């Protein structure tokens, strides 16, 4: 039940803010229509394309995912979140030096909704918290063990964990639910001997309903000292947001700040600031069409869509409604962003060949380089996600290693281009992967035939973009 889910899952929600917390700016030396050194122009494009990622690039919440919806307020609170993580890391270091290994974390939030409404949300068999990130939780009894409950948690469309627990106390009149996690073959990742006790307390007050979330555990790694204090705060705020949204009492100002249209408008302004209004508008169109390809694939795969968003200085995000479940869906959805964009790219290529219009060449160049860069096998770009789906179908451990290599390559590119702003997202990816421990549920694996088809389609799409790009280099030298 969701109260059980909320208590059981709070310690697992250790991801950083989603794609909305990733913001990077590209330093532009030339623009598509300028003449000069073609390699310099392509280098400029690469700075832009590093900001455009797929809808499924994070292992969990996206974690930080694109993950995933990217609200304006999430961008503004990123520095606060990072400072809070730094505080927990410092506090964890002090506790480690004092050999304090039994940790209790607690967070209380005031919710502008009735006590019954909060309790009902806390005891539903299945619920979806809109987030960000979007969290889906469901509980069912473990077969042949009626006292045990299996809670499945999905974050940002990706299966995150399975938790087996039993209730220690459940009293609706007092608003108390306590449960303990147990070691069980169905638990993924394993419980690890942490002896975790979690729970919620719901109390009516004159100001509203007070929800307290807590967990207590035996620390097994330094990572535990950071993620477990974060978890009750994260889950408590998400439940508050959902309850107030359902009750119609949520902050109108916060709703406006989180509105995707406002975020996209700010993103458009950021692109215009970087590249001028013409190229900024063109880049926005390229990103929207790219994300539309992901959306089309999501609808075809049956995972549903929450929306498309532009992200300031970064790119765009297509947010799934439900989990991908299979590596095939993940790879197909990642490929369809660049795949659909082939249609306007080749159309512009043909028109430019017949007319020689410089503006058509600019548009075609932008489409080609943005999408080709996304197909590079660098996590968390589309190509990196496709590679992860292929390798993950053989070895999940190898896929995690490849993901880390992709993040390090991204950091290397940031150093090469001498841009801290490009390096910031990859630093956040690295931090997220460390905090999550690289632990996610394995998706259903690709068959040999499906994997071969995905690989060949990806390579063919990349080659077509490369052909278009290289055909423009001689034209740029004329």
Coordinates of C-alpha atoms in Angstrom, one line a residue:
X1 CA 0.0 0.0 0.0
X2 CA 1.2 3.5 -0.7
X3 CA 1.8 4.3 2.9
X4 CA 3.8 1.1 3.0
X5 CA 5.1 2.1 -0.4
X6 CA 6.0 5.6 0.8
X7 CA 7.8 4.2 3.9
X8 CA 9.5 1.4 2.0
X9 CA 10.5 3.5 -0.9
X10 CA 11.7 6.7 0.8
X11 CA 15.1 5.3 1.4
X12 CA 15.4 4.3 -2.2
X13 CA 14.6 7.8 -3.6
X14 CA 18.2 8.9 -3.6
X15 CA 18.4 10.4 -7.1
X16 CA 19.3 14.0 -7.8
X17 CA 16.8 16.3 -9.3
X18 CA 15.8 15.3 -12.8
X19 CA 16.7 16.8 -16.2
X20 CA 15.4 20.1 -15.0
X21 CA 18.3 20.4 -12.7
X22 CA 20.7 20.0 -15.5
X23 CA 21.5 23.2 -17.1
X24 CA 24.4 24.0 -19.3
X25 CA 25.3 26.8 -21.7
X26 CA 27.3 26.5 -24.9
X27 CA 30.0 28.9 -25.8
X28 CA 29.5 29.8 -29.5
X29 CA 32.4 31.0 -31.7
X30 CA 30.6 30.8 -35.1
X31 CA 27.1 30.2 -36.4
X32 CA 25.8 27.8 -39.1
X33 CA 25.7 30.4 -41.8
X34 CA 29.2 31.7 -41.3
X35 CA 32.1 30.9 -43.6
X36 CA 35.5 30.1 -42.3
X37 CA 37.1 27.0 -40.9
X38 CA 34.5 24.2 -41.2
X39 CA 36.1 22.3 -38.3
X40 CA 35.6 25.3 -36.1
X41 CA 31.9 25.5 -37.1
X42 CA 31.4 21.8 -36.4
X43 CA 33.1 22.2 -33.0
X44 CA 30.6 25.0 -32.2
X45 CA 27.7 22.7 -33.1
X46 CA 29.1 19.9 -30.9
X47 CA 28.9 22.3 -27.9
X48 CA 25.2 22.7 -28.6
X49 CA 24.5 19.1 -29.3
X50 CA 25.9 17.9 -26.0
X51 CA 22.9 19.6 -24.4
X52 CA 20.3 17.6 -26.3
X53 CA 19.6 14.2 -24.7
X54 CA 17.1 11.4 -25.0
X55 CA 14.0 10.8 -22.8
X56 CA 15.6 7.8 -21.2
X57 CA 19.1 8.6 -20.3
X58 CA 19.2 8.0 -16.6
X59 CA 19.3 4.7 -14.8
X60 CA 16.7 5.6 -12.2
X61 CA 15.1 8.7 -11.6
X62 CA 16.9 10.1 -13.9
X63 CA 18.2 10.9 -12.1
X64 CA 18.8 12.3 -12.7
X65 CA 16.9 11.8 -15.4
X66 CA 15.2 13.6 -17.9
X67 CA 13.9 12.2 -15.5
X68 CA 11.3 13.2 -16.6
X69 CA 9.8 16.6 -16.2
X70 CA 12.0 19.6 -15.7
X71 CA 10.2 22.4 -13.8
X72 CA 11.4 25.9 -13.6
X73 CA 11.5 25.8 -9.8
X74 CA 13.6 22.7 -10.0
X75 CA 16.3 24.6 -11.9
X76 CA 16.2 27.4 -9.3
X77 CA 16.6 25.1 -6.3
X78 CA 19.5 23.0 -7.7
X79 CA 22.1 25.0 -5.8
X80 CA 20.2 24.5 -2.6
X81 CA 19.9 20.7 -3.2
X82 CA 23.7 20.5 -3.9
X83 CA 24.4 22.4 -0.7
X84 CA 22.1 20.1 1.2
X85 CA 24.0 17.1 -0.2
X86 CA 27.3 18.6 0.9
X87 CA 25.9 19.1 4.4
X88 CA 24.8 15.5 4.6
X89 CA 28.2 14.4 3.4
X90 CA 29.9 16.5 6.0
X91 CA 27.5 15.3 8.7
X92 CA 28.1 11.7 7.5
X93 CA 31.8 12.1 7.8
X94 CA 31.5 13.4 11.4
X95 CA 29.3 10.4 12.3
X96 CA 31.7 8.0 10.6
X97 CA 34.6 9.4 12.7
X98 CA 32.5 9.0 15.8
X99 CA 31.6 5.4 14.8
X100 CA 27.9 6.2 14.8
X101 CA 26.5 3.5 12.6
X102 CA 22.9 3.4 13.6
X103 CA 21.2 6.3 11.7
X104 CA 17.7 7.8 12.2
X105 CA 16.4 10.3 9.6
X106 CA 13.1 12.2 10.0
X107 CA 11.3 14.9 8.1
X108 CA 8.0 16.6 8.7
X109 CA 6.0 18.6 6.2
X110 CA 2.7 20.5 6.6
X111 CA 0.2 19.6 3.9
X112 CA -2.8 21.8 3.0
X113 CA -5.2 18.9 2.7
X114 CA -7.4 16.9 5.1
X115 CA -5.9 14.2 7.3
X116 CA -8.1 11.5 5.7
X117 CA -6.9 12.5 2.2
X118 CA -3.3 12.2 3.2
X119 CA -3.9 8.9 4.9
X120 CA -5.8 7.6 1.9
X121 CA -3.0 8.4 -0.4
X122 CA -0.7 6.8 2.1
X123 CA -2.7 3.5 2.0
X124 CA -3.5 3.1 -1.7
X125 CA -2.5 -0.2 -3.3
X126 CA -1.1 1.7 -6.2
X127 CA -0.3 5.4 -6.8
X128 CA 1.5 7.7 -9.1
X129 CA 3.2 10.8 -7.8
X130 CA 3.5 13.3 -10.6
X131 CA 6.9 14.5 -9.3
X132 CA 9.2 15.4 -10.7
X133 CA 10.5 12.8 -11.0
X134 CA 7.3 10.8 -11.7
X135 CA 7.2 7.9 -9.2
X136 CA 4.9 4.9 -9.6
X137 CA 4.5 2.5 -6.6
X138 CA 2.5 -0.6 -6.2
X139 CA 2.3 -3.2 -3.4
X140 CA 1.1 -6.8 -3.3
X141 CA 1.4 -9.7 -0.9
X142 CA 4.3 -12.0 -1.5
X143 CA 3.1 -15.4 -2.7
X144 CA 3.1 -18.1 0.1
X145 CA 4.0 -15.4 2.6
X146 CA 0.9 -13.5 3.6
X147 CA 2.6 -11.3 6.2
X148 CA 5.1 -10.0 3.6
X149 CA 4.5 -7.2 1.1
X150 CA 6.4 -6.7 -2.2
X151 CA 6.6 -3.0 -3.2
X152 CA 7.7 -2.2 -6.7
X153 CA 9.0 1.3 -7.4
X154 CA 9.4 3.0 -10.8
X155 CA 11.1 6.4 -11.1
X156 CA 11.0 8.4 -14.3
X157 CA 9.7 5.5 -16.3
X158 CA 12.5 3.2 -15.2
X159 CA 12.1 0.3 -12.7
X160 CA 14.1 1.3 -9.7
X161 CA 13.7 -1.3 -7.0
X162 CA 11.6 -4.1 -5.4
X163 CA 11.3 -4.0 -1.6
X164 CA 10.0 -6.8 0.7
X165 CA 8.7 -5.7 4.1
X166 CA 6.3 -6.6 6.9
X167 CA 4.2 -4.3 9.0
X168 CA 5.2 -3.6 12.6
X169 CA 2.3 -1.3 13.4
X170 CA -0.7 0.1 11.6
X171 CA -3.2 2.3 13.4
X172 CA -5.4 4.6 11.3
X173 CA -6.9 6.3 14.4
X174 CA -3.4 7.4 15.4
X175 CA -2.2 7.9 11.9
X176 CA 0.8 5.6 12.3
X177 CA 2.3 3.0 9.9
X178 CA 5.7 1.4 10.7
X179 CA 7.3 -1.4 8.7
X180 CA 10.6 -3.2 8.5
X181 CA 12.5 -4.3 5.4
X182 CA 13.5 -7.9 5.2
X183 CA 16.1 -9.8 3.3
X184 CA 14.3 -11.7 0.5
X185 CA 15.2 -13.1 -2.9
X186 CA 12.6 -10.7 -4.4
X187 CA 14.4 -7.7 -3.0
X188 CA 16.3 -5.8 -5.7
X189 CA 18.8 -4.5 -4.8
X190 CA 19.4 -6.7 -1.8
X191 CA 18.5 -5.4 1.7
X192 CA 22.2 -5.6 2.5
X193 CA 21.9 -6.2 6.3
X194 CA 20.8 -2.6 7.0
X195 CA 17.9 -3.6 9.2
X196 CA 15.8 -0.7 7.9
X197 CA 12.7 0.4 9.7
X198 CA 10.6 3.0 8.0
X199 CA 7.3 4.7 8.6
X200 CA 4.9 7.6 8.4
X201 CA 2.9 9.5 11.0
X202 CA -0.1 11.6 9.9
X203 CA -1.5 14.1 12.4
X204 CA -4.2 16.8 12.0
X205 CA -3.2 20.3 13.2
X206 CA -4.9 23.7 13.1
X207 CA -2.6 24.7 10.3
X208 CA -3.2 21.6 8.2
X209 CA -2.1 18.0 8.2
X210 CA 1.4 17.2 9.4
X211 CA 3.1 14.3 7.6
X212 CA 6.2 12.9 9.2
X213 CA 8.4 10.4 7.4
X214 CA 11.3 8.6 9.0
X215 CA 13.7 5.7 8.5
X216 CA 16.2 4.1 10.8
X217 CA 19.0 1.8 9.6
X218 CA 22.5 0.4 10.2
X219 CA 24.9 2.1 7.9
X220 CA 26.8 -0.2 5.5
X221 CA 28.5 2.4 3.3
X222 CA 29.3 6.1 3.3
X223 CA 26.7 6.5 0.5
X224 CA 24.0 5.5 3.0
X225 CA 24.9 8.5 5.2
X226 CA 24.0 10.8 2.3
X227 CA 21.0 9.2 0.6
X228 CA 19.0 8.1 3.6
X229 CA 18.7 11.6 5.1
X230 CA 17.7 12.9 1.6
X231 CA 15.0 10.2 1.1
X232 CA 12.3 11.3 3.7
X233 CA 12.5 14.9 2.6
X234 CA 12.2 14.0 -1.0
X235 CA 9.3 11.6 -0.5
X236 CA 7.5 13.9 1.9
X237 CA 7.6 16.9 -0.5
X238 CA 6.3 14.7 -3.3
X239 CA 3.4 13.5 -1.2
X240 CA 2.6 17.0 -0.2
X241 CA 2.6 18.1 -3.8
X242 CA 0.3 15.3 -4.9
X243 CA -2.1 15.7 -2.0
X244 CA -2.4 19.5 -2.5
X245 CA -2.8 19.0 -6.2
X246 CA -5.6 16.5 -5.7
X247 CA -7.3 18.8 -3.1
X248 CA -6.9 21.9 -5.3
X249 CA -5.0 23.7 -2.6
X250 CA -1.5 23.7 -4.1
X251 CA 0.3 27.0 -4.6
X252 CA -0.8 28.8 -7.8
X253 CA 2.6 30.5 -8.0
X254 CA 4.4 27.1 -7.7
X255 CA 2.1 25.6 -10.3
X256 CA 2.9 28.5 -12.7
X257 CA 6.6 28.1 -12.0
X258 CA 6.4 24.4 -12.7
X259 CA 4.4 24.9 -15.9
X260 CA 6.1 23.3 -18.9
X261 CA 5.1 26.2 -21.2
X262 CA 6.8 28.8 -18.9
X263 CA 9.9 26.6 -18.8
X264 CA 9.9 26.2 -22.6
X265 CA 9.5 29.9 -23.1
X266 CA 12.5 30.6 -20.9
X267 CA 14.4 27.9 -22.8
X268 CA 13.6 29.6 -26.1
X269 CA 14.9 32.9 -24.7
X270 CA 18.1 31.2 -23.5
X271 CA 18.7 29.8 -27.0
X272 CA 18.1 33.2 -28.6
X273 CA 20.5 34.8 -26.1
X274 CA 23.2 32.3 -27.0
X275 CA 22.8 32.2 -30.8
X276 CA 20.5 35.1 -31.8
X277 CA 16.8 34.9 -32.4
X278 CA 17.0 33.2 -35.8
X279 CA 19.3 30.4 -34.8
X280 CA 17.7 30.2 -31.3
X281 CA 14.3 29.6 -32.9
X282 CA 15.7 27.1 -35.4
X283 CA 17.4 25.2 -32.5
X284 CA 14.1 25.1 -30.7
X285 CA 12.4 23.7 -33.7
X286 CA 15.1 21.0 -34.1
X287 CA 14.8 20.0 -30.5
X288 CA 11.0 19.8 -30.6
X289 CA 11.0 17.6 -33.7
X290 CA 13.7 15.4 -32.1
X291 CA 11.6 15.0 -29.0
X292 CA 8.5 14.4 -31.1
X293 CA 10.3 11.3 -32.4
X294 CA 10.7 10.1 -28.8
X295 CA 7.0 10.8 -28.2
X296 CA 5.9 8.9 -31.3
X297 CA 8.0 5.9 -30.1
X298 CA 6.5 6.1 -26.6
X299 CA 3.0 6.0 -28.0
X300 CA 3.9 3.1 -30.3
X301 CA 5.5 1.2 -27.4
X302 CA 2.5 1.9 -25.1
X303 CA 4.3 3.7 -22.3
X304 CA 2.3 6.9 -22.8
X305 CA 3.6 10.5 -22.7
X306 CA 3.4 13.2 -20.1
X307 CA 4.7 16.0 -22.4
X308 CA 7.6 17.6 -24.2
X309 CA 9.6 20.4 -22.6
X310 CA 12.4 22.7 -23.6
X311 CA 15.1 23.1 -21.0
X312 CA 17.0 26.4 -20.7
X313 CA 20.6 26.2 -22.0
X314 CA 20.2 22.5 -22.2
X315 CA 17.9 21.1 -24.8
X316 CA 14.6 19.2 -24.4
X317 CA 12.9 16.4 -22.6
X318 CA 10.1 13.9 -23.6
X319 CA 8.6 12.5 -20.4
X320 CA 7.2 9.0 -20.4
X321 CA 4.0 8.2 -18.4
X322 CA 4.9 4.6 -17.4
X323 CA 7.9 2.4 -17.2
X324 CA 9.7 1.1 -20.3
X325 CA 9.9 -2.5 -18.9
X326 CA 12.1 -3.8 -21.7
X327 CA 15.5 -2.9 -23.2
X328 CA 13.8 -3.1 -26.6
X329 CA 11.5 -0.2 -25.8
X330 CA 14.3 1.8 -24.3
X331 CA 16.5 1.4 -27.3
X332 CA 13.6 2.0 -29.8
X333 CA 12.5 5.2 -28.0
X334 CA 16.1 6.5 -27.9
X335 CA 16.6 5.8 -31.6
X336 CA 13.4 7.4 -32.7
X337 CA 14.5 10.9 -31.8
X338 CA 17.2 11.0 -34.4
X339 CA 15.2 8.6 -36.6
X340 CA 12.2 10.9 -37.1
X341 CA 14.5 13.9 -37.6
X342 CA 16.0 12.2 -40.7
X343 CA 12.8 13.2 -42.6
X344 CA 13.3 17.0 -42.3
X345 CA 17.1 16.6 -42.6
X346 CA 16.9 14.7 -45.9
X347 CA 14.1 17.0 -47.1
X348 CA 16.2 20.1 -46.5
X349 CA 19.2 18.4 -48.0
X350 CA 17.3 17.8 -51.3
X351 CA 15.9 21.3 -51.3
X352 CA 19.3 22.8 -50.7
X353 CA 20.8 20.7 -53.5
X354 CA 18.2 22.0 -55.9
X355 CA 18.1 25.7 -54.9
X356 CA 21.4 26.4 -53.2
X357 CA 19.6 28.5 -50.6
X358 CA 21.9 29.3 -47.7
X359 CA 19.1 29.3 -45.1
X360 CA 18.1 25.8 -46.1
X361 CA 21.8 24.8 -45.6
X362 CA 21.8 26.3 -42.1
X363 CA 18.6 24.5 -41.1
X364 CA 19.9 21.2 -42.6
X365 CA 23.3 21.6 -40.9
X366 CA 21.6 22.2 -37.5
X367 CA 19.3 19.1 -37.9
X368 CA 22.2 16.9 -39.0
X369 CA 24.8 17.8 -36.4
X370 CA 22.4 17.9 -33.4
X371 CA 21.0 14.5 -34.2
X372 CA 24.3 12.9 -35.2
X373 CA 25.9 14.1 -31.9
X374 CA 23.0 12.5 -30.1
X375 CA 23.8 9.2 -31.6
X376 CA 27.3 9.2 -30.3
X377 CA 27.7 6.2 -27.9
X378 CA 28.2 8.5 -24.9
X379 CA 25.9 8.1 -21.9
X380 CA 23.4 9.7 -21.4
X381 CA 22.9 10.7 -25.1
X382 CA 20.6 8.7 -27.3
X383 CA 23.5 6.7 -28.7
X384 CA 24.7 5.9 -25.2
X385 CA 21.2 4.7 -24.2
X386 CA 21.0 2.5 -27.2
X387 CA 24.4 1.1 -26.4
X388 CA 23.4 0.5 -22.8
X389 CA 20.2 -1.4 -24.1
X390 CA 22.3 -3.6 -26.3
X391 CA 25.0 -4.3 -23.7
X392 CA 22.5 -4.5 -20.9
X393 CA 20.8 -7.4 -22.7
X394 CA 24.0 -9.3 -22.4
X395 CA 25.5 -8.1 -19.1
X396 CA 24.0 -5.4 -16.8
X397 CA 27.3 -5.0 -15.0
X398 CA 29.0 -4.2 -18.3
X399 CA 26.3 -1.7 -19.2
X400 CA 26.9 0.1 -15.9
X401 CA 30.6 0.3 -16.7
X402 CA 29.9 1.6 -20.2
X403 CA 27.6 4.2 -18.7
X404 CA 30.4 5.4 -16.4
X405 CA 32.8 5.5 -19.4
X406 CA 30.3 7.7 -21.3
X407 CA 30.1 10.1 -18.4
X408 CA 33.9 10.3 -18.2
X409 CA 34.1 10.9 -21.9
X410 CA 31.6 13.8 -21.5
X411 CA 33.8 15.3 -18.9
X412 CA 36.8 14.9 -21.2
X413 CA 35.0 16.7 -23.9
X414 CA 34.1 19.5 -21.5
X415 CA 37.8 19.8 -20.7
X416 CA 38.8 19.7 -24.4
X417 CA 36.3 22.5 -25.2
X418 CA 37.4 24.3 -22.0
X419 CA 33.8 24.8 -20.9
X420 CA 32.8 24.3 -17.3
X421 CA 29.2 24.8 -18.3
X422 CA 29.3 21.7 -20.4
X423 CA 31.1 19.8 -17.7
X424 CA 28.5 20.6 -15.0
X425 CA 25.8 18.2 -16.3
X426 CA 28.3 15.4 -16.6
X427 CA 29.5 16.1 -13.1
X428 CA 25.9 15.8 -11.9
X429 CA 25.4 12.6 -13.9
X430 CA 28.5 11.2 -12.1
X431 CA 27.2 12.3 -8.7
X432 CA 23.8 10.7 -9.4
X433 CA 25.3 7.4 -10.5
X434 CA 27.4 7.3 -7.3
X435 CA 24.5 8.0 -5.0
X436 CA 22.2 5.5 -6.8
X437 CA 25.1 3.0 -6.7
X438 CA 24.2 2.0 -10.2
X439 CA 21.4 -0.2 -8.8
X440 CA 18.4 -0.6 -11.0
X441 CA 16.2 -3.5 -11.9
X442 CA 17.1 -5.3 -15.1
X443 CA 14.8 -4.6 -18.0
X444 CA 13.6 -7.5 -20.2
X445 CA 16.5 -8.3 -22.5
X446 CA 16.6 -8.0 -26.3
X447 CA 16.6 -11.1 -28.4
X448 CA 19.6 -11.5 -30.7
X449 CA 17.4 -10.6 -33.7
X450 CA 16.0 -7.5 -32.1
X451 CA 19.4 -6.4 -30.8
X452 CA 20.9 -6.8 -34.3
X453 CA 18.1 -4.8 -35.8
X454 CA 18.5 -2.0 -33.3
X455 CA 22.2 -1.8 -33.8
X456 CA 22.0 -1.8 -37.6
X457 CA 19.2 0.8 -37.6
X458 CA 21.3 3.0 -35.2
X459 CA 24.4 2.7 -37.4
X460 CA 22.5 3.4 -40.6
X461 CA 20.9 6.5 -39.1
X462 CA 24.2 7.8 -37.9
X463 CA 25.9 7.2 -41.3
X464 CA 23.1 9.1 -43.1
X465 CA 23.7 12.1 -40.8
X466 CA 27.5 11.9 -41.3
X467 CA 27.0 11.8 -45.1
X468 CA 24.9 15.0 -44.9
X469 CA 27.4 16.7 -42.7
X470 CA 30.4 15.8 -44.8
X471 CA 28.7 16.9 -48.0
X472 CA 28.4 20.4 -46.5
X473 CA 32.1 20.7 -45.7
X474 CA 33.2 21.3 -49.3
X475 CA 30.3 23.8 -49.7
X476 CA 31.6 25.7 -46.7
X477 CA 35.0 26.1 -48.2
X478 CA 33.7 27.6 -51.5

